[in-house]
Tab-separated table of C-alpha atoms and ligand atoms in Angstrom:
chain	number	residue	atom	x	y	z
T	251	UNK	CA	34.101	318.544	0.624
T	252	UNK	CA	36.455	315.490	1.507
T	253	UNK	CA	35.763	312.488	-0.797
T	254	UNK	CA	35.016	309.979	1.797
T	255	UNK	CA	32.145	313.028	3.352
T	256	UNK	CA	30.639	312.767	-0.293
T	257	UNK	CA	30.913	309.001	-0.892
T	258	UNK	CA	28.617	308.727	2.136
T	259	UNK	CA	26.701	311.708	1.649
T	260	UNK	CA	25.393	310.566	-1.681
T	261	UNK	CA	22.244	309.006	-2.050
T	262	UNK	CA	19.898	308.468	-4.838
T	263	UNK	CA	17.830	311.982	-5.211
T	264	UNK	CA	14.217	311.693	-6.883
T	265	UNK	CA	12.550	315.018	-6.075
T	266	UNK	CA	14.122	318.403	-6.753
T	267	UNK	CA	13.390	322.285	-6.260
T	268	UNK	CA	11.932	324.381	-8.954
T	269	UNK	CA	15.256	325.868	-9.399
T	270	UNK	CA	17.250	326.141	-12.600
T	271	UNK	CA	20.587	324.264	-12.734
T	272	UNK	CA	23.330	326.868	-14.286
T	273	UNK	CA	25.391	325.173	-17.390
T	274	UNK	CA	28.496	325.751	-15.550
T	275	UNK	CA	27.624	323.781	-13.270
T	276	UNK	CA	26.966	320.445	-15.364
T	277	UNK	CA	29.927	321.642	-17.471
T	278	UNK	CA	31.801	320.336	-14.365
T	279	UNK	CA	30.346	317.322	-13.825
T	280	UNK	CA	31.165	316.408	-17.558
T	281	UNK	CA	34.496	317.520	-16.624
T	282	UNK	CA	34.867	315.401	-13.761
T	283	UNK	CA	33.744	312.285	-16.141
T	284	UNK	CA	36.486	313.209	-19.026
T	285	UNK	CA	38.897	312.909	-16.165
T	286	UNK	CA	37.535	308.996	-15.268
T	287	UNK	CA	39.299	305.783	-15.750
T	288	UNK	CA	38.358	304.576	-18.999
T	289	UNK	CA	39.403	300.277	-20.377
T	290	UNK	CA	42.568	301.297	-22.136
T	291	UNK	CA	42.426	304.877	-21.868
T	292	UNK	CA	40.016	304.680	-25.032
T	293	UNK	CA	37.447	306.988	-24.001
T	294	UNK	CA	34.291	306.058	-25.805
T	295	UNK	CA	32.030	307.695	-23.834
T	296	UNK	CA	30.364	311.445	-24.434
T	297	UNK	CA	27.504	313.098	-22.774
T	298	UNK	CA	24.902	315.396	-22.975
T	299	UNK	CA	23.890	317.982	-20.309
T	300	UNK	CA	20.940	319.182	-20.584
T	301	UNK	CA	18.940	322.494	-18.372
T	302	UNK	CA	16.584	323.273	-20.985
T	303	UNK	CA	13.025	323.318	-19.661
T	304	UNK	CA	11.891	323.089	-22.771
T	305	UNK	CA	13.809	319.689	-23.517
T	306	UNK	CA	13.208	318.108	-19.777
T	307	UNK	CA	9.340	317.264	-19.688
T	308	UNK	CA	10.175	314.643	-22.856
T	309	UNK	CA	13.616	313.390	-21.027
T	310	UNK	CA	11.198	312.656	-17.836
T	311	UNK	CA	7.999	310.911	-20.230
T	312	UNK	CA	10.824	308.641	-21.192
T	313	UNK	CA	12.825	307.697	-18.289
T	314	UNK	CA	11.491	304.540	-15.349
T	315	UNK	CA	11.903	303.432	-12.095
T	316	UNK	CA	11.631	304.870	-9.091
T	317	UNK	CA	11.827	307.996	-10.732
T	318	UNK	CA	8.355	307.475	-12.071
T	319	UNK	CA	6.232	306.012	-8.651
T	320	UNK	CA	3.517	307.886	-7.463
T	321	UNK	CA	4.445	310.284	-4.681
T	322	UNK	CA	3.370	307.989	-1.994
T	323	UNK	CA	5.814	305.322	-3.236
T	324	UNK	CA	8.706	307.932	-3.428
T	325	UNK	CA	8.234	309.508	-6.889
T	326	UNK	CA	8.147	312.915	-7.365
T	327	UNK	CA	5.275	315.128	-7.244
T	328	UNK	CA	3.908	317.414	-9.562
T	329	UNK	CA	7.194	320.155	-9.727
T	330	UNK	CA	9.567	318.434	-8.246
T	331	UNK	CA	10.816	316.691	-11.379
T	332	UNK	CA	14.414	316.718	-12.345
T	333	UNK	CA	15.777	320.715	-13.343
T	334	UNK	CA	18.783	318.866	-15.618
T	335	UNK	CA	20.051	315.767	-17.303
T	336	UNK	CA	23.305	314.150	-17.895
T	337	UNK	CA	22.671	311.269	-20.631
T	338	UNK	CA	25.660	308.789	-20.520
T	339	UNK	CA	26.456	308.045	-24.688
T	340	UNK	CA	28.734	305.565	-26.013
T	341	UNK	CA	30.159	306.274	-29.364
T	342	UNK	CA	29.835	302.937	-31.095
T	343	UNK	CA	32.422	303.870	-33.897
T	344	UNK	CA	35.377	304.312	-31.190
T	345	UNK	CA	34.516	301.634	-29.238
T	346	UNK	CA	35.080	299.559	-32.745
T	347	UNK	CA	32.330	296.533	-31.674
T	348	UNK	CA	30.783	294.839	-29.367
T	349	UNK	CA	33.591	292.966	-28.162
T	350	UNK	CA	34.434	295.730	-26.351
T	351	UNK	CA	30.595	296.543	-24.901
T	352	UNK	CA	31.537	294.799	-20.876
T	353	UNK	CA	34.304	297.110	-20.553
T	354	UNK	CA	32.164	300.240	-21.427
T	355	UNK	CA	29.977	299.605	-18.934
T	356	UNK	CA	32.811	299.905	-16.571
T	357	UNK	CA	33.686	303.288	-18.136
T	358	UNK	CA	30.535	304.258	-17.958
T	359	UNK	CA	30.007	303.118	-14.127
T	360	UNK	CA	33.115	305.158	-13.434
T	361	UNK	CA	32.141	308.292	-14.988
T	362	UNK	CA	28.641	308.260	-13.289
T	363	UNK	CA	30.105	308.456	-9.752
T	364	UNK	CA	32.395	310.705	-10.838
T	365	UNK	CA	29.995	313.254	-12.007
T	366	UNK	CA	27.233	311.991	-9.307
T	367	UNK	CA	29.945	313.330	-6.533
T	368	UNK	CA	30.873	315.778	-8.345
T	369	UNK	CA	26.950	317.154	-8.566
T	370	UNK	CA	27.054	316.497	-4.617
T	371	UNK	CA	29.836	318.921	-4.032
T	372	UNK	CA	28.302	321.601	-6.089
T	373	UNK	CA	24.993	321.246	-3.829
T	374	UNK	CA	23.066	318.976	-6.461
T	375	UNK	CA	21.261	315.599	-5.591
T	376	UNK	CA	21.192	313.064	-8.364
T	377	UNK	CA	20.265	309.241	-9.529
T	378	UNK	CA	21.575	307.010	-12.082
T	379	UNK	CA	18.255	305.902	-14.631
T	380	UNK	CA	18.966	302.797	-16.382
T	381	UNK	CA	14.625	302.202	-17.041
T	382	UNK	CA	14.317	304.426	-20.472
T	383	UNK	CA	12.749	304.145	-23.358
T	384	UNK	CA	16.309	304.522	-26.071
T	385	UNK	CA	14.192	304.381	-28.684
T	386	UNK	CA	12.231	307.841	-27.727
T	387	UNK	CA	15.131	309.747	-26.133
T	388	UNK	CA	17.322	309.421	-29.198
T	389	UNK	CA	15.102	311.700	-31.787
T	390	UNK	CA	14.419	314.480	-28.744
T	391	UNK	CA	17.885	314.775	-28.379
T	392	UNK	CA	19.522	314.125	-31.913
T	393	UNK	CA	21.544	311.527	-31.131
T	394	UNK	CA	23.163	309.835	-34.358
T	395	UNK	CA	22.758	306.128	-35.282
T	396	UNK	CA	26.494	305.715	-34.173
T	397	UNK	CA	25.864	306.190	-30.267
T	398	UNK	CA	23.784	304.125	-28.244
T	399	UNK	CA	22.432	305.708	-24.654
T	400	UNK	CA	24.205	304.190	-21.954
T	401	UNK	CA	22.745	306.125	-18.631
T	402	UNK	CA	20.510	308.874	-17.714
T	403	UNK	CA	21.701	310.585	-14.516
T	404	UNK	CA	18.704	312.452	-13.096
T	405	UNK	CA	20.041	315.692	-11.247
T	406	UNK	CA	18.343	319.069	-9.468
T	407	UNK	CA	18.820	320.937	-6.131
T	408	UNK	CA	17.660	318.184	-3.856
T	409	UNK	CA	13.801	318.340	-2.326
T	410	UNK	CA	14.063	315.258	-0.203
T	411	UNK	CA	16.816	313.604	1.879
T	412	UNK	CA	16.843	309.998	1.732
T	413	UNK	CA	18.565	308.169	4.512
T	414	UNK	CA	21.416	305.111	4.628
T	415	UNK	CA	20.778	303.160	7.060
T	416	UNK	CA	22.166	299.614	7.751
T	417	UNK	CA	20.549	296.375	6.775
T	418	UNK	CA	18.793	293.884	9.066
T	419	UNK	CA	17.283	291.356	6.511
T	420	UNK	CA	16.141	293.126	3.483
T	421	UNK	CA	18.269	295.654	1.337
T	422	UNK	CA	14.616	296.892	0.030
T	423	UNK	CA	13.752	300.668	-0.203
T	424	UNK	CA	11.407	301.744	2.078
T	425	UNK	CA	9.376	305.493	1.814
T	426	UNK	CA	7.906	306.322	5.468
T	427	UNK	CA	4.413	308.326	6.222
T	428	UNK	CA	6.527	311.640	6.016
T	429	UNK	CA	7.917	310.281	2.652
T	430	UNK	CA	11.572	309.867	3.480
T	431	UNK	CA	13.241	307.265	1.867
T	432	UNK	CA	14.989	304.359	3.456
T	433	UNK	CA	18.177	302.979	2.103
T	434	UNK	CA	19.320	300.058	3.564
T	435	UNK	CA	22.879	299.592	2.786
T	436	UNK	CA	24.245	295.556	3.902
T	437	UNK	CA	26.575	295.842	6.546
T	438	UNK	CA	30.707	296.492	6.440
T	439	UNK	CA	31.587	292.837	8.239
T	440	UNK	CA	28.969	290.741	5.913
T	441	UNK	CA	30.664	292.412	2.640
T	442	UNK	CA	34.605	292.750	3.443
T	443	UNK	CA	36.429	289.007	4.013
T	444	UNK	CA	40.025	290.502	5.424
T	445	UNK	CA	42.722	288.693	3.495
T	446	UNK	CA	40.726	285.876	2.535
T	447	UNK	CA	37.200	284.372	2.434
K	639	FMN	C1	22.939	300.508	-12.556
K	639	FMN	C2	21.873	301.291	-11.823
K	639	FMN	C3	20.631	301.458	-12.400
K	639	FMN	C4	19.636	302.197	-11.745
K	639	FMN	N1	18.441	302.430	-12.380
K	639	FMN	C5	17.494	303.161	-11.774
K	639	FMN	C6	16.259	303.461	-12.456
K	639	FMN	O1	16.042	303.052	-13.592
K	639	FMN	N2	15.357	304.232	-11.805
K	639	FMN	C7	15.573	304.718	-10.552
K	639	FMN	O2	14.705	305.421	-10.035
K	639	FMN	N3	16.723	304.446	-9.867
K	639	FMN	C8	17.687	303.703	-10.457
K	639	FMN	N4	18.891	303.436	-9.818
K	639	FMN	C9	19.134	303.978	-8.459
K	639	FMN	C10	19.057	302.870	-7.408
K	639	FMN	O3	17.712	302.558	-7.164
K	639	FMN	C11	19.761	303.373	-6.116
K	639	FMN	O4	21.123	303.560	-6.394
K	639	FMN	C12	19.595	302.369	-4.955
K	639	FMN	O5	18.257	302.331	-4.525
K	639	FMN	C13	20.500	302.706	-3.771
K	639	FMN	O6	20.265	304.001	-3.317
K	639	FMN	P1	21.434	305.075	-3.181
K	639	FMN	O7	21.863	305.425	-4.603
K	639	FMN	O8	20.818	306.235	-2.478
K	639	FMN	O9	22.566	304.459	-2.433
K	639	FMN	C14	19.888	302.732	-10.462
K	639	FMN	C15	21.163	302.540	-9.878
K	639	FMN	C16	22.136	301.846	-10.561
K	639	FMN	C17	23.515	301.693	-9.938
């Protein structure tokens, strides 16, 4: 797959198949976000990957958003909650401070699409969660006092196909009577000013 064909392809995915996610395959996505641009090459984020279904009903309990409406409003329904996680961490001791916290956001932004395309290739629909509760996730997954949770990227083999569609007036989401979700994305000429404002 071309990287433009995935740029465009990719779109938020909420509701997944009841099909297991093979380590290999998240091994690659992690990959893909060692390889990122990182604020002076300092590298301060790590990650967990996670395809236990053991571990994933308390990584979903914890975790907001969209991710979380009803069905109706675009949620997912009963099984067709994420099959794997990839949990964003920023290790607080390299990154020496919070002086440095802007730019590892930007890392961490960088990495996400990274291993967001990267899931696309490999056939798996995912969405960035920044609604969770830190304070829960961080004893289920045995995450030391030294990292703080930067992202949870939701992932599975997709079970809906949202649409991008360009924006009249609003940019808001929109979930139709068959349940497909609406993206509306503002259009090319009202974001790009050509050589100057
Ligand atoms: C920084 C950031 C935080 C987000 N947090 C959440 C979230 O907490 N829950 C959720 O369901 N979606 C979340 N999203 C996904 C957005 O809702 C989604 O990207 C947006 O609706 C556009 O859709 P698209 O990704 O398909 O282009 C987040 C996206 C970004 C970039």
């Amino acid at each position: 797959m071309k990287v433009y064909e995935a740029v465009t392809k990719r779109r938020s995915v909420r509701r997944f198949k009841d099909k297991p996610v093979p380590y290999p395959v998240l091994e690659k996505c992690v990959e893909a976000a060692r390889l990122a641009p990182s604020g002076r090459n300092m590298q301060v984020c790590e990650y967990i990957a996670i395809n236990d279904a053991a571990i994933l009903p308390g990584i979903f309990e914890n975790i907001g958003g969209s991710v979380r409406l009803p069905p109706e409003k675009g949620g997912p329904r009963p099984g067709q909650t994420a099959r794997a996680y990839i949990i964003v961490l920023i290790n607080k001791t390299l990154e020496g401070g919070d002086n440095r916290r802007k730019v590892s956001y930007y890392d961490v932004g960088m990495a996400a699409e990274n291993i967001m395309l990267v899931a696309l290739e490999q056939g798996l629909g995912s969405c960035p969660v920044l609604m969770y509760d830190e304070n829960a996730l961080k004893p289920i997954l045995n995450i030391p006092d030294n990292y703080d949770i930067a992202l949870v990227i939701v992932m599975g083999y997709p079970d809906e196909s949202p649409s991008a569609e360009e924006s009249a007036e609003s940019v808001a989401v929109t979930v139709d009577e068959k349940g497909i979700r609406h993206v509306y994305k503002r259009k090319l000429a009202d974001i790009l000013h050509k050589n100057k404002f």
